[in-house]
Tab-separated table of C-alpha atoms and ligand atoms in Angstrom:
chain	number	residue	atom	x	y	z
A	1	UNK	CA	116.258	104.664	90.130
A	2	UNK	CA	118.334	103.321	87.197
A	3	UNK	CA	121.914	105.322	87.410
A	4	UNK	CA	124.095	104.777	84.443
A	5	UNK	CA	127.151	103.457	85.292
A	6	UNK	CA	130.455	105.249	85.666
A	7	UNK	CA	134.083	103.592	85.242
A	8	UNK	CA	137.034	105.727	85.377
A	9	UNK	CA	140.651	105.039	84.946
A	10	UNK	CA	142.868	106.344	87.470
A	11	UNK	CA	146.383	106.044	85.650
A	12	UNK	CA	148.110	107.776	88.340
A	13	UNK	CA	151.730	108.314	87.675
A	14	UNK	CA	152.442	106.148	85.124
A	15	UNK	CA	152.845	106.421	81.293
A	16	UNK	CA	154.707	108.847	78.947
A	17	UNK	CA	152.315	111.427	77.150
A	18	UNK	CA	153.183	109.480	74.326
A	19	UNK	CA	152.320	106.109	75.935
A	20	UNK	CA	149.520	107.727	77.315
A	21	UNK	CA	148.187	108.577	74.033
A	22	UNK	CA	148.612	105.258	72.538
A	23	UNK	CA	146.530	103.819	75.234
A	24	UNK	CA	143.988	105.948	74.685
A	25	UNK	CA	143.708	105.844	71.147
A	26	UNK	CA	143.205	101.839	71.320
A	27	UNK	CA	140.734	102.419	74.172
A	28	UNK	CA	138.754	104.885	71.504
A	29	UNK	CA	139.031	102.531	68.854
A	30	UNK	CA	137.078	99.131	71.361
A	31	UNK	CA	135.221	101.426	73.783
A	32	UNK	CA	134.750	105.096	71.557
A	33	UNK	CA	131.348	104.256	70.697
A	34	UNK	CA	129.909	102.490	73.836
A	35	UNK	CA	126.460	104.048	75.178
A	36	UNK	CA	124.443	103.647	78.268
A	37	UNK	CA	128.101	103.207	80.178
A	38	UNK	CA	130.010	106.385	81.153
A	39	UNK	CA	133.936	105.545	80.640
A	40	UNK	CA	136.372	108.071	82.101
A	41	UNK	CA	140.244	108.250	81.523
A	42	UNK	CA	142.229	109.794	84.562
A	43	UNK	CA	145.818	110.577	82.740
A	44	UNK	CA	148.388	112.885	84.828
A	45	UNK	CA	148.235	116.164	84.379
A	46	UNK	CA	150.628	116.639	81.309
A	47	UNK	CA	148.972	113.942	79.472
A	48	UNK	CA	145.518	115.779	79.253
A	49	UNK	CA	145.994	117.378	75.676
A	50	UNK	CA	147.138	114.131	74.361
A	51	UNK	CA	144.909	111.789	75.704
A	52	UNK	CA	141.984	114.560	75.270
A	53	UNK	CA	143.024	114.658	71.660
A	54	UNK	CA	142.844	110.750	71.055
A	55	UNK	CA	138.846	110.605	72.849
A	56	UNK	CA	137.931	113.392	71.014
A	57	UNK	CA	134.424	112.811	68.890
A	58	UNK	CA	134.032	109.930	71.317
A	59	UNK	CA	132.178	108.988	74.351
A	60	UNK	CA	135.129	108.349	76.356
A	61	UNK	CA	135.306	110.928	78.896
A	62	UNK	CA	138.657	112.527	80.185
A	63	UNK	CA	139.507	113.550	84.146
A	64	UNK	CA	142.073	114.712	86.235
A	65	UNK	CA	143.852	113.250	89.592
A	66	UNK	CA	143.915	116.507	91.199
A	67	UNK	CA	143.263	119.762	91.618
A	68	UNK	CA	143.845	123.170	94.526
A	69	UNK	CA	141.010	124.995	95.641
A	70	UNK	CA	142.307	128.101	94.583
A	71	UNK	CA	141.623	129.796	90.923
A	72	UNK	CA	144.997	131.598	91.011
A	73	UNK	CA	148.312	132.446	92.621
A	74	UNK	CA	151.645	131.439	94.523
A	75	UNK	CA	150.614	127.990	94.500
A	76	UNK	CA	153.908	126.426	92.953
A	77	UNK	CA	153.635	123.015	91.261
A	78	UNK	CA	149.716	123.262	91.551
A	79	UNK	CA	147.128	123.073	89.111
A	80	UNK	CA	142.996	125.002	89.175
A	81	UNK	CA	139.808	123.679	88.800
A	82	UNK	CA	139.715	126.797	85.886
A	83	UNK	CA	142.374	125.666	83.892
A	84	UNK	CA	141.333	122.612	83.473
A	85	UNK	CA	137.663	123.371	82.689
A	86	UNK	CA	138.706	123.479	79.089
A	87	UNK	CA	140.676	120.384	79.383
A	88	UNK	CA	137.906	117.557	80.960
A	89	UNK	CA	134.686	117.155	82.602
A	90	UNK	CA	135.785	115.222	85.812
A	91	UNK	CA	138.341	115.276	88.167
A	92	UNK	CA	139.165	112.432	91.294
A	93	UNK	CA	139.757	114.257	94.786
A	94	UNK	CA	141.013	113.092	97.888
A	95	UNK	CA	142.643	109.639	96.662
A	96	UNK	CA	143.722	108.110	99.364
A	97	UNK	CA	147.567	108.284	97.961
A	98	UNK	CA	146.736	111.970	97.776
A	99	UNK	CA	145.792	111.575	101.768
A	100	UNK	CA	148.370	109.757	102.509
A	101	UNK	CA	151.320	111.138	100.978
A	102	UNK	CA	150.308	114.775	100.358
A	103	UNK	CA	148.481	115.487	103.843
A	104	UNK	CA	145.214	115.679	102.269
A	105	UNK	CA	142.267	116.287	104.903
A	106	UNK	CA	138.545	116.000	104.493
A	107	UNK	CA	138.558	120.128	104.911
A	108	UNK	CA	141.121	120.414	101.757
A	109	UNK	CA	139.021	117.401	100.141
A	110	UNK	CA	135.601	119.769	100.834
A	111	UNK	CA	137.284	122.831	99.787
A	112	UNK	CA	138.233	121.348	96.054
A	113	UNK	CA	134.914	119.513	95.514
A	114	UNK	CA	133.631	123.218	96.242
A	115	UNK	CA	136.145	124.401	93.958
A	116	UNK	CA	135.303	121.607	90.655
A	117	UNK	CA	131.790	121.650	91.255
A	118	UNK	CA	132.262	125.876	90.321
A	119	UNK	CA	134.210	124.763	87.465
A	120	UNK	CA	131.469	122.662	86.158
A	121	UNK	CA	133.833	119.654	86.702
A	122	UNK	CA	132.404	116.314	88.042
A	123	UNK	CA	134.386	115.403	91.324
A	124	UNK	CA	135.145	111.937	92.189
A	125	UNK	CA	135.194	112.184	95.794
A	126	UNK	CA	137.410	109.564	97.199
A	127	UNK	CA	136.621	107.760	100.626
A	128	UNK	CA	137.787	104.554	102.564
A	129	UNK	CA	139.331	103.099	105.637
A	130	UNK	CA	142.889	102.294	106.232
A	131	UNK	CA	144.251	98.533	106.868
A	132	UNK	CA	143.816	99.311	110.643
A	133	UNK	CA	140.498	101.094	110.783
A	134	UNK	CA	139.380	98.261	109.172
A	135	UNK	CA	140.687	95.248	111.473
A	136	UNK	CA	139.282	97.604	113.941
A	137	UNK	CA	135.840	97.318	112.483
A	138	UNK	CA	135.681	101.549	112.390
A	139	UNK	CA	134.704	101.175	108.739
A	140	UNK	CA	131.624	103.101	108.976
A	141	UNK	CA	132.743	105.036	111.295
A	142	UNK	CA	136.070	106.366	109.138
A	143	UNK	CA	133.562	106.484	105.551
A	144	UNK	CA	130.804	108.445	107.382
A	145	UNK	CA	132.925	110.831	108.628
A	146	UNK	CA	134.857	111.481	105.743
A	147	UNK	CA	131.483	111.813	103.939
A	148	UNK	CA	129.857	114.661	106.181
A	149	UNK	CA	133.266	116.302	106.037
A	150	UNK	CA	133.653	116.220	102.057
A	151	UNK	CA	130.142	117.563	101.397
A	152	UNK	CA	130.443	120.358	104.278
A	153	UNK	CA	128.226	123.085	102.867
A	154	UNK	CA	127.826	121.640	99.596
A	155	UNK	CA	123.874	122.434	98.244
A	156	UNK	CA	121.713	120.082	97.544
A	157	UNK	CA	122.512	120.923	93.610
A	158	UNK	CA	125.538	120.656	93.824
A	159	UNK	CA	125.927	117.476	95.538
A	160	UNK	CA	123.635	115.686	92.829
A	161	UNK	CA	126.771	116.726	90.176
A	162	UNK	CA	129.289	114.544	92.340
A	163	UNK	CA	130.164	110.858	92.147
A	164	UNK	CA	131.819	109.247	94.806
A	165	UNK	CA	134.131	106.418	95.084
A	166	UNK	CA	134.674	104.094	97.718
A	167	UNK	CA	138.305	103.032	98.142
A	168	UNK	CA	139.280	100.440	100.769
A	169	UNK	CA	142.780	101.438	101.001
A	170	UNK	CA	143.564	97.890	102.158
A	171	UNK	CA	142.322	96.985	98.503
A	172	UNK	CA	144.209	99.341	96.438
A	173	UNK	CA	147.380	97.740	94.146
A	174	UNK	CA	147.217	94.794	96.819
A	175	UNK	CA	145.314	92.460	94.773
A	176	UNK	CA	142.723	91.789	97.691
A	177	UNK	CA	139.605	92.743	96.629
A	178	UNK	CA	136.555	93.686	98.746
A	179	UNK	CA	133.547	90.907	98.567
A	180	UNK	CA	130.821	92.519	96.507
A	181	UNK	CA	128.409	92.092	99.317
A	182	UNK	CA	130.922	93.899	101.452
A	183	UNK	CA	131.565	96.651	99.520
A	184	UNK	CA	128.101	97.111	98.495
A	185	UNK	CA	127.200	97.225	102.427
A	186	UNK	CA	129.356	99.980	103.247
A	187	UNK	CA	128.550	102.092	99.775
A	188	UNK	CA	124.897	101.251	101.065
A	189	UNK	CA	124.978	102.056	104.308
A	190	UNK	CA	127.251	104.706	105.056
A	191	UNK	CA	128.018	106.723	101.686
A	192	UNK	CA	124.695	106.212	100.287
A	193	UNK	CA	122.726	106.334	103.753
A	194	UNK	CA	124.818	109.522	104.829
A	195	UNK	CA	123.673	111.457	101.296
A	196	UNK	CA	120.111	110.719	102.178
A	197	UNK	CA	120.420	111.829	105.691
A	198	UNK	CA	122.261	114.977	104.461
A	199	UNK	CA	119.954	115.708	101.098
A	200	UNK	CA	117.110	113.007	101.255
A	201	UNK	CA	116.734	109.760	99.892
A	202	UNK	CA	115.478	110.844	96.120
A	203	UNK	CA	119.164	112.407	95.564
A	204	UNK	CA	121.222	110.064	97.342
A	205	UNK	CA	119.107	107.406	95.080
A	206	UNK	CA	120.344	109.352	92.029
A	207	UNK	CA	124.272	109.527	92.936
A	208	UNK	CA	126.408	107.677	90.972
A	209	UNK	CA	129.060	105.313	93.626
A	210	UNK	CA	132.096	103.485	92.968
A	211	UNK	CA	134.088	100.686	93.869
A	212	UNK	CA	137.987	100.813	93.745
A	213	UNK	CA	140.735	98.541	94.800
A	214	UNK	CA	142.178	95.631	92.583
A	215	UNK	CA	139.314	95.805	90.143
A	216	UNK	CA	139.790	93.184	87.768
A	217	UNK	CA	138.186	91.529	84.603
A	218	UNK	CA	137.658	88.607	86.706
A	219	UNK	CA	136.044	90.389	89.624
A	220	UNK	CA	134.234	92.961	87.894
A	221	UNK	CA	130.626	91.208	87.280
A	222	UNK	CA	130.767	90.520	91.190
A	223	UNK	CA	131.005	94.321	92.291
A	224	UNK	CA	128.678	94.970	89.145
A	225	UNK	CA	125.759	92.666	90.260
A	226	UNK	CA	125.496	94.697	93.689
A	227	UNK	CA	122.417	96.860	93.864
A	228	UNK	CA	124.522	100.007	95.261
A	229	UNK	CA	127.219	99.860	93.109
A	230	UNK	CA	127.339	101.884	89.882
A	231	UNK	CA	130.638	101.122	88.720
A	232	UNK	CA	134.450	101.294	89.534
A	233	UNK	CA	137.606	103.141	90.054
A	234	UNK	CA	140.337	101.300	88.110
A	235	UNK	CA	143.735	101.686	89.145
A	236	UNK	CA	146.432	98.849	87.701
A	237	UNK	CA	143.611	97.267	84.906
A	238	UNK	CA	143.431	100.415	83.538
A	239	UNK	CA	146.957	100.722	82.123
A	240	UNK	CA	146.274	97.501	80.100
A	241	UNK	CA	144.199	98.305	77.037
A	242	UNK	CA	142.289	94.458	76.853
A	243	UNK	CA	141.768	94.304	80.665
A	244	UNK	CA	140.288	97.934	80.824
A	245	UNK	CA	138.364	96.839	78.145
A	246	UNK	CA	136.714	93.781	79.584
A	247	UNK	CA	136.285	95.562	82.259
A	248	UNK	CA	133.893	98.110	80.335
A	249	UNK	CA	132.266	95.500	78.126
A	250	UNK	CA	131.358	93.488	81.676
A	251	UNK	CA	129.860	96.912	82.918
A	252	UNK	CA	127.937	96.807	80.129
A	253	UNK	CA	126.634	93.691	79.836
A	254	UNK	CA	125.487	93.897	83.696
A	255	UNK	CA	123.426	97.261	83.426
A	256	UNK	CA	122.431	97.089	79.902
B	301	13P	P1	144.131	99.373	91.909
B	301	13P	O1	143.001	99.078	90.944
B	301	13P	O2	145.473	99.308	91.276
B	301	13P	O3	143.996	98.567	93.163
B	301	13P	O4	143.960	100.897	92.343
B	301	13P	C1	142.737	101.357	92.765
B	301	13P	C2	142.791	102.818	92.859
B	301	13P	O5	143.453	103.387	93.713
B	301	13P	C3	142.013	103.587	91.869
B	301	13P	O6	141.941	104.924	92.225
């Protein structure tokens, strides 16, 4: 099964609308026109329309970092799936940040994967094991379960519109990378092999999975020439316009 590859940018809280935009109209300019690579820009909330605006009559794709489950209501400070259905196509949930510091659970994380996927927006389901899980070698213990708890209930057809991304949170903005073969054996194992035990190996072979954590230029090719690995989840390199972009052109000179 040949999956195109997906690489977002996950920009979390960081730029100015304005500086926001001017990132994303150089990324238009190198990467606007790229095909057979699926290149997603994650800007906060309030930089949508801008950053929207600069992609626009490109390929570039534009997602969110968040969403609630709800459509409508008291929800202060919180932003639905429906608003921004006319905003972008994708949207990350369950970042481990989002975990961490906002008390996210795999039952919100399942209830606003239910809630994008009704949107029509692709969710980037976030998974991964904390510093201690992994010294404690409870890796595939930790991904599995937040796996069977993120796709609770979720149909077959809707599961096929998700991409997931695999976020060692020991790896993220720390500069220590997973090995390839590492990451690759977890995304094969226990995020791939849990989608074919829920839905069957033909859909979990179709899937698209992602790598995140101190994704660089340099290490790119490595994650790349895994067999179970269909792109990344860029955090720090993504706020540079030239390293985002070798990061892309790598990705496509791998899979192309
Ligand atoms: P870094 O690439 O900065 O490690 O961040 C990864 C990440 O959290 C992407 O969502």
């Amino acid at each position: 099964m040949k999956r195109t590859p997906v690489i977002a940018g996950n920009w979390k809280m960081n730029k100015t609308p304005a500086e926001a935009a001017d990132l994303a109209v150089a990324l238009a300019r190198s990467l606007g026109g790229l095909t057979g690579v699926e290149v997603v820009l994650c800007p906060p909330f309030v930089s949508l329309p801008a950053v929207g605006a600069a992609v626009k009559s490109t390929r570039i794709a534009l997602g969110a970092q968040n969403i609630h489950w709800e459509k409508s209501g008291a929800f202060t400070g919180e932003v639905s799936a429906p608003m921004l259905a006319g905003l972008c196509s994708h949207v990350i949930i369950g970042h481990s940040e989002r975990r961490q510091y906002f008390g996210e659970t795999d039952a919100s994380v399942n209830k606003k994967v239910k809630a994008a996927l009704a949107s029509g927006l692709t969710p980037i389901i976030c998974v991964g094991e904390l510093p201690a899980e992994y010294e404690a070698e409870q890796t595939g213990v930790v991904v599995s379960w937040q796996m069977r708890g993120a796709y609770a209930d979720l149909a077959a057809e809707e599961a096929a519109r998700t991409v997931v991304a695999y976020e060692p949170v020991w790896a993220i903005g720390t500069g220590k990378a997973a090995t390839g073969a590492g990451a690759n054996a977890v995304i094969g194992l226990h995020i791939r092999g849990m989608l074919a035990d829920l839905y069957g190996s033909a859909l979990a072979d179709g899937v698209r999975i992602q790598y995140g954590g101190s994704v660089t230029p340099a290490n790119i090719a490595e994650f790349m020439s895994q067999p179970d690995i269909d792109g990344a989840l860029v955090g720090g390199a993504s706020l540079k316009a030239p390293d985002f972009e070798a990061i892309v052109q790598a990705v496509f000179k791998a899979k192309s």
